[in-house]
Amino acid sequence: MQPLLKLLLLPALLLTLLFIAPAALAHGSLQGANSFYSGFLHPLLTPSHLLLLLAAGLLFGQRPDHAYPRILSTFALLTLLGLFIAWFSWHRHIELLVLGWAAVLSLITALCPRLPLSLRLPLGGLAGLLLGLDSAHIAAETSARLLMFLGSAAGILFCLVYPLAAADFFSRYRWQRTGTRVLGSWIAASALLVLALSAASAESL
Amino acid sequence: MNKTHWLATLTLLLFAGCANAHEGSGLSGGLISGFMHPILGWDHVAAMVAVGLWGAFLGGQAIWLLPVVFPLIMAFGGTLGILGIALPAVETGIAASALVLGSLVALAVRPPLWVAAILVGAFAIFHGHAHGTELPGAAGPLAYSAGFVVATGLLHLAGISFGLLVRWQLGRALVRAGGGAIALAGMGFLTGVV
């Protein structure tokens, strides 16, 4: 596994333990920490976000090419941009775009495993933008809202590390790379089905 | 296992607690009921295993192409089911998939890859339609769809694992016998005996 991923994986795991453990959820030790927890947990508790993060992580890690600093920084910047825009406005149909983009990225993972970084970077980076856009938070106080947004940014980035590291780790043997492609097809199928369901529900209203 | 692996395992165990906290509702309920849907239908199980088996039997690119094509086309069939677009003889198509795919393995048929993909895709529509008609009523649609897609993939994997025995002579005979058993089961589903 790439050294950068190893470097990120351990703090990601430690932070996950810290924020996910039930005792930590009961009370925040810092003022406003509950707001940060809420934001951090938002991508974890939103199935469509998890699906897109999984798709993006597999796309990035499927073909290890030592560009993880660039990938993670691009993804982080676009996520922050999305969150910044969501601070001022939010559209309820963004989730459909999240699902649709999860389907697109996972289809690419399944069918085009040799896509160059120059294409994977913007395609995967757009996932960060959409996740940021769909992470609008409402809070009475501006400071609480800011903490929620920061928590979301951290949660999104840390959630990306897991599938990215897994895809990188399981890229050594052909059967592992095959498994990643098959997983991509599963994600695409799930996302497409829910999109169809959303379309059907919208038509019936 | 190094320290990172142990830490990852511990983290997953923490998630396990949350997953057990709720039963039969919301995210976990949808995931479980979706996961069980293909598994509780023997006709689904037989056909899914046959897809993996045939892929492994054909070898080469088929070993990944067929398990990739199937869920994608299944999603298309599921979409038809969700939108209420009727498909004729869905259950017959599902039963026929076990019969046909099992027979192809038993008879060691090796068509071109594109033919195999089209055949598998054609049957996937029926399976997807059957799952898709139940999706709107599911507790958590995304979790339900993820559940049955994962279950389908795992059944493919079971077929592939068994199919890898073809590298040995006795294994080839066993795999073809397995295909024959699936074909017989398909015949049973079609005639209503099973």
CSV table of C-alpha atoms in Angstrom, one decimal:
chain,number,residue,atom,x,y,z
A,1,MET,CA,0.0,0.0,0.0
A,2,GLN,CA,1.2,3.5,-0.8
A,3,PRO,CA,3.0,5.2,2.1
A,4,LEU,CA,0.6,8.2,2.0
A,5,LEU,CA,-2.4,5.9,2.4
A,6,LYS,CA,-0.8,4.1,5.3
A,7,LEU,CA,-0.1,7.5,6.8
A,8,LEU,CA,-3.8,8.5,6.4
A,9,LEU,CA,-5.4,5.2,7.2
A,10,LEU,CA,-4.2,5.1,10.8
A,11,PRO,CA,-5.5,8.5,11.8
A,12,ALA,CA,-8.7,7.8,9.9
A,13,LEU,CA,-9.2,4.7,11.9
A,14,LEU,CA,-8.4,6.4,15.1
A,15,LEU,CA,-10.8,9.3,14.4
A,16,THR,CA,-13.5,6.8,13.4
A,17,LEU,CA,-13.1,5.0,16.7
A,18,LEU,CA,-13.3,8.3,18.5
A,19,PHE,CA,-16.4,9.6,16.7
A,20,ILE,CA,-18.3,6.4,16.2
A,21,ALA,CA,-17.9,4.8,19.6
A,22,PRO,CA,-21.2,5.1,21.5
A,23,ALA,CA,-19.7,6.8,24.5
A,24,ALA,CA,-18.4,9.6,22.3
A,25,LEU,CA,-21.8,10.1,20.8
A,26,ALA,CA,-23.5,10.5,24.1
A,27,HIS,CA,-21.9,13.9,25.1
A,28,GLY,CA,-19.5,16.2,23.4
A,29,SER,CA,-16.5,17.1,25.5
A,30,LEU,CA,-16.1,20.4,23.7
A,31,GLN,CA,-18.6,23.2,23.3
A,32,GLY,CA,-20.2,22.8,19.9
A,33,ALA,CA,-18.6,19.4,19.4
A,34,ASN,CA,-22.0,17.8,18.8
A,35,SER,CA,-22.3,20.0,15.8
A,36,PHE,CA,-19.0,18.7,14.5
A,37,TYR,CA,-20.1,15.1,15.2
A,38,SER,CA,-23.3,15.6,13.4
A,39,GLY,CA,-21.5,16.9,10.3
A,40,PHE,CA,-18.9,14.2,10.5
A,41,LEU,CA,-21.5,11.4,10.7
A,42,HIS,CA,-23.6,12.9,7.9
A,43,PRO,CA,-21.9,11.1,5.0
A,44,LEU,CA,-21.7,7.9,7.1
A,45,LEU,CA,-25.5,7.9,7.8
A,46,THR,CA,-26.5,8.9,4.2
A,47,PRO,CA,-26.6,5.8,2.0
A,48,SER,CA,-26.3,7.7,-1.2
A,49,HIS,CA,-23.2,9.5,0.1
A,50,LEU,CA,-21.6,6.2,1.1
A,51,LEU,CA,-22.3,4.8,-2.3
A,52,LEU,CA,-20.7,7.7,-4.1
A,53,LEU,CA,-17.7,7.6,-1.7
A,54,LEU,CA,-17.3,3.9,-2.3
A,55,ALA,CA,-17.5,4.5,-6.1
A,56,ALA,CA,-14.9,7.3,-6.0
A,57,GLY,CA,-12.6,5.4,-3.7
A,58,LEU,CA,-12.6,2.4,-6.0
A,59,LEU,CA,-12.1,4.5,-9.1
A,60,PHE,CA,-9.1,6.3,-7.5
A,61,GLY,CA,-7.5,3.2,-5.9
A,62,GLN,CA,-8.1,0.7,-8.7
A,63,ARG,CA,-5.0,1.8,-10.5
A,64,PRO,CA,-2.4,2.8,-8.0
A,65,ASP,CA,-0.2,5.4,-9.7
A,66,HIS,CA,1.5,7.3,-6.8
A,67,ALA,CA,-0.7,10.3,-7.2
A,68,TYR,CA,-2.6,10.1,-4.0
A,69,PRO,CA,-1.5,13.6,-2.7
A,70,ARG,CA,-2.9,15.2,-5.8
A,71,ILE,CA,-6.1,13.0,-5.7
A,72,LEU,CA,-6.8,13.7,-2.1
A,73,SER,CA,-6.1,17.5,-2.3
A,74,THR,CA,-8.2,17.9,-5.4
A,75,PHE,CA,-11.0,15.9,-3.8
A,76,ALA,CA,-10.8,18.0,-0.6
A,77,LEU,CA,-10.8,21.3,-2.5
A,78,LEU,CA,-13.8,20.4,-4.5
A,79,THR,CA,-15.6,19.1,-1.4
A,80,LEU,CA,-15.0,22.4,0.3
A,81,LEU,CA,-16.2,24.3,-2.7
A,82,GLY,CA,-19.4,22.2,-2.7
A,83,LEU,CA,-19.9,22.9,1.0
A,84,PHE,CA,-19.3,26.6,0.5
A,85,ILE,CA,-22.0,26.8,-2.2
A,86,ALA,CA,-24.3,24.7,0.0
A,87,TRP,CA,-23.9,27.2,2.8
A,88,PHE,CA,-25.9,29.7,0.7
A,89,SER,CA,-28.2,27.5,-1.3
A,90,TRP,CA,-29.3,23.9,-1.5
A,91,HIS,CA,-31.4,22.0,-4.0
A,92,ARG,CA,-33.3,18.9,-2.9
A,93,HIS,CA,-32.6,17.1,-6.2
A,94,ILE,CA,-28.8,17.1,-5.6
A,95,GLU,CA,-29.2,13.6,-4.1
A,96,LEU,CA,-30.3,12.3,-7.5
A,97,LEU,CA,-27.1,13.7,-9.0
A,98,VAL,CA,-25.1,12.0,-6.2
A,99,LEU,CA,-26.7,8.6,-7.0
A,100,GLY,CA,-26.3,9.2,-10.8
A,101,TRP,CA,-22.6,10.1,-10.4
A,102,ALA,CA,-22.1,7.0,-8.2
A,103,ALA,CA,-23.5,4.9,-11.1
A,104,VAL,CA,-21.2,6.7,-13.6
A,105,LEU,CA,-18.1,6.3,-11.6
A,106,SER,CA,-18.8,2.7,-10.7
A,107,LEU,CA,-19.6,1.9,-14.3
A,108,ILE,CA,-16.2,3.3,-15.3
A,109,THR,CA,-14.5,1.2,-12.6
A,110,ALA,CA,-16.2,-1.9,-13.9
A,111,LEU,CA,-15.7,-1.3,-17.6
A,112,CYS,CA,-12.6,1.0,-17.9
A,113,PRO,CA,-10.0,0.0,-15.3
A,114,ARG,CA,-7.1,1.5,-17.2
A,115,LEU,CA,-8.5,5.1,-17.3
A,116,PRO,CA,-5.6,7.6,-17.0
A,117,LEU,CA,-5.3,9.8,-14.0
A,118,SER,CA,-6.0,12.9,-16.1
A,119,LEU,CA,-9.5,11.6,-16.5
A,120,ARG,CA,-10.0,9.9,-13.2
A,121,LEU,CA,-9.0,13.0,-11.3
A,122,PRO,CA,-11.8,15.3,-12.6
A,123,LEU,CA,-14.4,12.6,-12.7
A,124,GLY,CA,-13.7,11.5,-9.1
A,125,GLY,CA,-13.2,15.1,-7.9
A,126,LEU,CA,-16.7,15.9,-9.1
A,127,ALA,CA,-17.9,13.4,-6.5
A,128,GLY,CA,-16.5,15.6,-3.8
A,129,LEU,CA,-18.3,18.6,-5.2
A,130,LEU,CA,-21.6,16.8,-5.3
A,131,LEU,CA,-21.2,15.5,-1.8
A,132,GLY,CA,-20.4,19.0,-0.5
A,133,LEU,CA,-23.4,20.4,-2.3
A,134,ASP,CA,-25.7,17.8,-0.8
A,135,SER,CA,-24.4,18.4,2.8
A,136,ALA,CA,-26.3,21.5,3.6
A,137,HIS,CA,-26.9,21.9,7.3
A,138,ILE,CA,-29.4,24.0,9.2
A,139,ALA,CA,-28.5,25.3,12.6
A,140,ALA,CA,-29.7,28.3,14.7
A,141,GLU,CA,-26.2,29.6,15.3
A,142,THR,CA,-23.6,30.3,12.6
A,143,SER,CA,-20.8,28.8,14.7
A,144,ALA,CA,-22.7,25.5,15.1
A,145,ARG,CA,-23.4,25.5,11.3
A,146,LEU,CA,-19.8,26.1,10.6
A,147,LEU,CA,-18.7,23.2,12.8
A,148,MET,CA,-21.2,21.0,11.0
A,149,PHE,CA,-19.7,21.9,7.6
A,150,LEU,CA,-16.2,21.3,8.9
A,151,GLY,CA,-17.3,18.0,10.3
A,152,SER,CA,-18.9,17.0,7.0
A,153,ALA,CA,-15.7,17.9,5.1
A,154,ALA,CA,-13.7,15.8,7.5
A,155,GLY,CA,-16.2,12.9,7.4
A,156,ILE,CA,-16.3,12.9,3.6
A,157,LEU,CA,-12.5,12.9,3.3
A,158,PHE,CA,-12.0,10.2,5.9
A,159,CYS,CA,-14.8,8.0,4.4
A,160,LEU,CA,-13.0,8.3,1.0
A,161,VAL,CA,-9.8,6.9,2.5
A,162,TYR,CA,-11.3,3.5,3.3
A,163,PRO,CA,-12.4,2.4,-0.2
A,164,LEU,CA,-9.3,4.1,-1.7
A,165,ALA,CA,-7.0,2.2,0.6
A,166,ALA,CA,-8.9,-1.1,0.0
A,167,ALA,CA,-8.8,-0.8,-3.8
A,168,ASP,CA,-5.1,0.0,-3.6
A,169,PHE,CA,-4.4,-2.9,-1.3
A,170,PHE,CA,-6.4,-5.3,-3.4
A,171,SER,CA,-4.8,-4.4,-6.7
A,172,ARG,CA,-1.8,-6.7,-6.6
A,173,TYR,CA,-3.3,-9.8,-8.1
A,174,ARG,CA,-5.6,-10.2,-11.1
A,175,TRP,CA,-8.4,-11.8,-9.1
A,176,GLN,CA,-8.4,-8.8,-6.7
A,177,ARG,CA,-8.6,-6.3,-9.6
A,178,THR,CA,-11.5,-8.4,-11.0
A,179,GLY,CA,-13.2,-8.2,-7.6
A,180,THR,CA,-13.0,-4.4,-7.7
A,181,ARG,CA,-14.5,-4.3,-11.1
A,182,VAL,CA,-17.3,-6.6,-10.0
A,183,LEU,CA,-17.9,-4.4,-7.0
A,184,GLY,CA,-18.2,-1.5,-9.3
A,185,SER,CA,-20.9,-3.2,-11.2
A,186,TRP,CA,-22.8,-3.9,-8.0
A,187,ILE,CA,-22.6,-0.2,-7.0
A,188,ALA,CA,-23.8,0.9,-10.4
A,189,ALA,CA,-26.7,-1.5,-10.3
A,190,SER,CA,-27.8,-0.4,-6.8
A,191,ALA,CA,-27.6,3.3,-7.8
A,192,LEU,CA,-29.5,2.8,-11.0
A,193,LEU,CA,-32.3,0.9,-9.3
A,194,VAL,CA,-32.8,3.6,-6.7
A,195,LEU,CA,-32.7,6.3,-9.4
A,196,ALA,CA,-35.4,4.4,-11.3
A,197,LEU,CA,-37.4,4.2,-8.0
A,198,SER,CA,-37.0,8.0,-7.5
A,199,ALA,CA,-38.2,8.6,-11.1
A,200,ALA,CA,-41.2,6.4,-10.6
A,201,SER,CA,-42.1,8.1,-7.3
A,202,ALA,CA,-41.8,11.5,-8.9
A,203,GLU,CA,-44.1,10.5,-11.8
A,204,SER,CA,-46.7,9.1,-9.4
A,205,LEU,CA,-46.9,12.4,-7.4
B,1,MET,CA,-1.7,-9.1,10.5
B,2,ASN,CA,-0.1,-5.8,11.3
B,3,LYS,CA,-1.4,-3.1,13.7
B,4,THR,CA,-3.4,-1.3,11.0
B,5,HIS,CA,-5.2,-4.5,10.1
B,6,TRP,CA,-6.1,-5.1,13.8
B,7,LEU,CA,-7.3,-1.5,14.1
B,8,ALA,CA,-9.4,-1.9,11.0
B,9,THR,CA,-10.9,-5.1,12.4
B,10,LEU,CA,-11.8,-3.4,15.7
B,11,THR,CA,-13.4,-0.5,13.9
B,12,LEU,CA,-15.6,-3.0,11.9
B,13,LEU,CA,-16.6,-4.7,15.1
B,14,LEU,CA,-17.8,-1.3,16.5
B,15,PHE,CA,-20.0,-0.9,13.4
B,16,ALA,CA,-21.4,-4.4,14.0
B,17,GLY,CA,-22.9,-3.2,17.3
B,18,CYS,CA,-24.8,-0.4,15.5
B,19,ALA,CA,-26.0,-2.8,12.8
B,20,ASN,CA,-27.5,-5.1,15.5
B,21,ALA,CA,-29.2,-2.2,17.3
B,22,HIS,CA,-32.2,-2.2,15.0
B,23,GLU,CA,-34.1,-5.1,13.5
B,24,GLY,CA,-36.2,-5.2,10.4
B,25,SER,CA,-36.6,-1.5,9.8
B,26,GLY,CA,-34.9,1.3,7.9
B,27,LEU,CA,-31.4,0.8,6.5
B,28,SER,CA,-30.7,-2.6,8.2
B,29,GLY,CA,-34.2,-4.0,7.5
B,30,GLY,CA,-34.0,-3.0,3.8
B,31,LEU,CA,-30.5,-4.4,3.5
B,32,ILE,CA,-31.3,-7.8,5.1
B,33,SER,CA,-34.6,-8.3,3.2
B,34,GLY,CA,-32.9,-7.3,-0.1
B,35,PHE,CA,-30.0,-9.7,0.7
B,36,MET,CA,-32.4,-12.6,1.5
B,37,HIS,CA,-34.6,-12.1,-1.6
B,38,PRO,CA,-32.4,-13.9,-4.1
B,39,ILE,CA,-31.2,-16.4,-1.5
B,40,LEU,CA,-34.7,-17.5,-0.5
B,41,GLY,CA,-35.6,-18.3,-4.1
B,42,TRP,CA,-34.0,-21.5,-5.3
B,43,ASP,CA,-34.6,-20.6,-8.9
B,44,HIS,CA,-32.5,-17.4,-8.4
B,45,VAL,CA,-29.8,-19.3,-6.5
B,46,ALA,CA,-29.5,-21.9,-9.2
B,47,ALA,CA,-29.2,-19.4,-12.0
B,48,MET,CA,-26.8,-17.1,-10.2
B,49,VAL,CA,-24.5,-19.9,-9.3
B,50,ALA,CA,-24.7,-21.1,-13.0
B,51,VAL,CA,-23.6,-17.6,-14.2
B,52,GLY,CA,-20.5,-17.8,-12.0
B,53,LEU,CA,-19.9,-21.4,-12.9
B,54,TRP,CA,-20.2,-20.7,-16.7
B,55,GLY,CA,-17.9,-17.7,-16.4
B,56,ALA,CA,-15.2,-19.8,-14.6
B,57,PHE,CA,-15.7,-22.6,-17.1
B,58,LEU,CA,-15.2,-20.3,-20.1
B,59,GLY,CA,-12.3,-18.7,-18.4
B,60,GLY,CA,-10.3,-15.7,-19.7
B,61,GLN,CA,-12.3,-12.5,-19.8
B,62,ALA,CA,-15.6,-14.3,-19.2
B,63,ILE,CA,-14.6,-14.8,-15.5
B,64,TRP,CA,-15.1,-11.1,-14.8
B,65,LEU,CA,-17.3,-10.1,-17.8
B,66,LEU,CA,-20.3,-12.2,-17.0
B,67,PRO,CA,-20.5,-11.3,-13.3
B,68,VAL,CA,-20.2,-7.6,-14.3
B,69,VAL,CA,-22.7,-7.7,-17.1
B,70,PHE,CA,-25.3,-9.6,-15.0
B,71,PRO,CA,-25.9,-7.0,-12.3
B,72,LEU,CA,-25.9,-4.1,-14.8
B,73,ILE,CA,-28.5,-5.7,-17.0
B,74,MET,CA,-30.4,-6.9,-13.9
B,75,ALA,CA,-30.6,-3.2,-12.9
B,76,PHE,CA,-32.2,-2.5,-16.3
B,77,GLY,CA,-34.7,-5.3,-15.7
B,78,GLY,CA,-35.3,-4.0,-12.2
B,79,THR,CA,-36.0,-0.6,-13.6
B,80,LEU,CA,-38.7,-2.1,-15.8
B,81,GLY,CA,-40.2,-3.7,-12.7
B,82,ILE,CA,-40.1,-0.5,-10.7
B,83,LEU,CA,-41.8,1.5,-13.5
B,84,GLY,CA,-44.5,-1.1,-13.7
B,85,ILE,CA,-43.6,-2.2,-17.2
B,86,ALA,CA,-44.9,-5.7,-17.5
B,87,LEU,CA,-42.6,-8.4,-18.8
B,88,PRO,CA,-44.1,-11.6,-20.0
B,89,ALA,CA,-43.4,-14.9,-18.3
B,90,VAL,CA,-40.9,-13.6,-15.7
B,91,GLU,CA,-40.9,-16.7,-13.6
B,92,THR,CA,-40.6,-18.9,-16.7
B,93,GLY,CA,-37.6,-16.8,-17.8
B,94,ILE,CA,-36.0,-17.2,-14.4
B,95,ALA,CA,-36.6,-21.0,-14.4
B,96,ALA,CA,-35.4,-21.2,-18.0
B,97,SER,CA,-32.2,-19.4,-17.0
B,98,ALA,CA,-31.2,-22.2,-14.7
B,99,LEU,CA,-32.1,-24.8,-17.3
B,100,VAL,CA,-30.2,-23.1,-20.1
B,101,LEU,CA,-27.1,-22.0,-18.3
B,102,GLY,CA,-26.8,-25.3,-16.4
B,103,SER,CA,-27.1,-27.1,-19.7
B,104,LEU,CA,-24.4,-25.0,-21.3
B,105,VAL,CA,-22.0,-25.9,-18.5
B,106,ALA,CA,-23.0,-29.6,-18.6
B,107,LEU,CA,-22.5,-29.8,-22.4
B,108,ALA,CA,-19.3,-27.7,-22.2
B,109,VAL,CA,-20.5,-25.2,-24.7
B,110,ARG,CA,-18.0,-22.5,-25.4
B,111,PRO,CA,-19.6,-19.7,-27.5
B,112,PRO,CA,-17.8,-16.5,-28.4
B,113,LEU,CA,-17.6,-14.1,-25.4
B,114,TRP,CA,-20.1,-11.6,-26.8
B,115,VAL,CA,-22.7,-14.4,-27.3
B,116,ALA,CA,-22.2,-15.5,-23.7
B,117,ALA,CA,-22.6,-11.9,-22.5
B,118,ILE,CA,-25.8,-11.5,-24.5
B,119,LEU,CA,-27.3,-14.7,-23.2
B,120,VAL,CA,-26.5,-13.9,-19.6
B,121,GLY,CA,-27.8,-10.4,-20.0
B,122,ALA,CA,-31.0,-11.6,-21.5
B,123,PHE,CA,-31.7,-13.8,-18.5
B,124,ALA,CA,-30.6,-11.0,-16.1
B,125,ILE,CA,-33.6,-8.9,-17.3
B,126,PHE,CA,-36.0,-11.5,-15.9
B,127,HIS,CA,-34.2,-11.7,-12.5
B,128,GLY,CA,-34.0,-8.0,-12.2
B,129,HIS,CA,-37.7,-7.5,-13.0
B,130,ALA,CA,-38.6,-9.9,-10.3
B,131,HIS,CA,-36.5,-8.0,-7.7
B,132,GLY,CA,-37.5,-4.7,-9.0
B,133,THR,CA,-41.3,-5.2,-8.6
B,134,GLU,CA,-40.6,-5.6,-4.8
B,135,LEU,CA,-38.3,-2.7,-4.5
B,136,PRO,CA,-40.9,0.1,-4.1
B,137,GLY,CA,-42.4,-1.7,-1.1
B,138,ALA,CA,-39.0,-2.1,0.6
B,139,ALA,CA,-38.2,-0.4,3.9
B,140,GLY,CA,-35.0,1.2,2.6
B,141,PRO,CA,-34.9,1.1,-1.2
B,142,LEU,CA,-31.2,1.8,-1.6
B,143,ALA,CA,-30.3,-0.7,1.1
B,144,TYR,CA,-32.7,-3.2,-0.4
B,145,SER,CA,-31.2,-2.9,-3.8
B,146,ALA,CA,-27.7,-3.0,-2.4
B,147,GLY,CA,-28.7,-6.1,-0.4
B,148,PHE,CA,-30.0,-8.1,-3.4
B,149,VAL,CA,-27.1,-7.0,-5.7
B,150,VAL,CA,-24.6,-8.1,-3.1
B,151,ALA,CA,-26.3,-11.4,-2.6
B,152,THR,CA,-26.4,-11.9,-6.4
B,153,GLY,CA,-22.7,-11.2,-6.6
B,154,LEU,CA,-21.9,-13.5,-3.8
B,155,LEU,CA,-23.8,-16.3,-5.5
B,156,HIS,CA,-21.8,-15.6,-8.7
B,157,LEU,CA,-18.7,-15.9,-6.6
B,158,ALA,CA,-19.8,-19.2,-5.2
B,159,GLY,CA,-20.3,-20.4,-8.8
B,160,ILE,CA,-16.9,-19.0,-9.8
B,161,SER,CA,-15.2,-20.7,-6.9
B,162,PHE,CA,-16.7,-24.0,-7.8
B,163,GLY,CA,-15.9,-23.4,-11.4
B,164,LEU,CA,-12.2,-22.9,-10.8
B,165,LEU,CA,-12.0,-26.7,-10.3
B,166,VAL,CA,-11.8,-27.0,-14.1
B,167,ARG,CA,-8.1,-26.7,-13.9
B,168,TRP,CA,-8.1,-30.4,-12.8
B,169,GLN,CA,-9.6,-33.2,-14.9
B,170,LEU,CA,-11.8,-34.5,-12.1
B,171,GLY,CA,-12.8,-30.9,-11.4
B,172,ARG,CA,-14.0,-30.5,-15.0
B,173,ALA,CA,-16.2,-33.5,-14.5
B,174,LEU,CA,-17.5,-32.2,-11.2
B,175,VAL,CA,-18.2,-28.7,-12.7
B,176,ARG,CA,-20.1,-30.2,-15.7
B,177,ALA,CA,-22.0,-32.4,-13.3
B,178,GLY,CA,-22.8,-29.3,-11.3
B,179,GLY,CA,-24.1,-27.7,-14.4
B,180,GLY,CA,-26.2,-30.8,-15.1
B,181,ALA,CA,-27.7,-30.6,-11.6
B,182,ILE,CA,-28.6,-26.9,-12.1
B,183,ALA,CA,-30.2,-27.8,-15.5
B,184,LEU,CA,-32.3,-30.5,-13.8
B,185,ALA,CA,-33.3,-28.1,-11.1
B,186,GLY,CA,-34.3,-25.6,-13.9
B,187,MET,CA,-36.4,-28.3,-15.5
B,188,GLY,CA,-38.0,-28.9,-12.1
B,189,PHE,CA,-38.8,-25.2,-11.7
B,190,LEU,CA,-40.3,-25.0,-15.2
B,191,THR,CA,-42.5,-28.1,-14.8
B,192,GLY,CA,-43.5,-27.2,-11.3
B,193,VAL,CA,-42.0,-30.3,-9.8
B,194,VAL,CA,-39.6,-28.3,-7.6
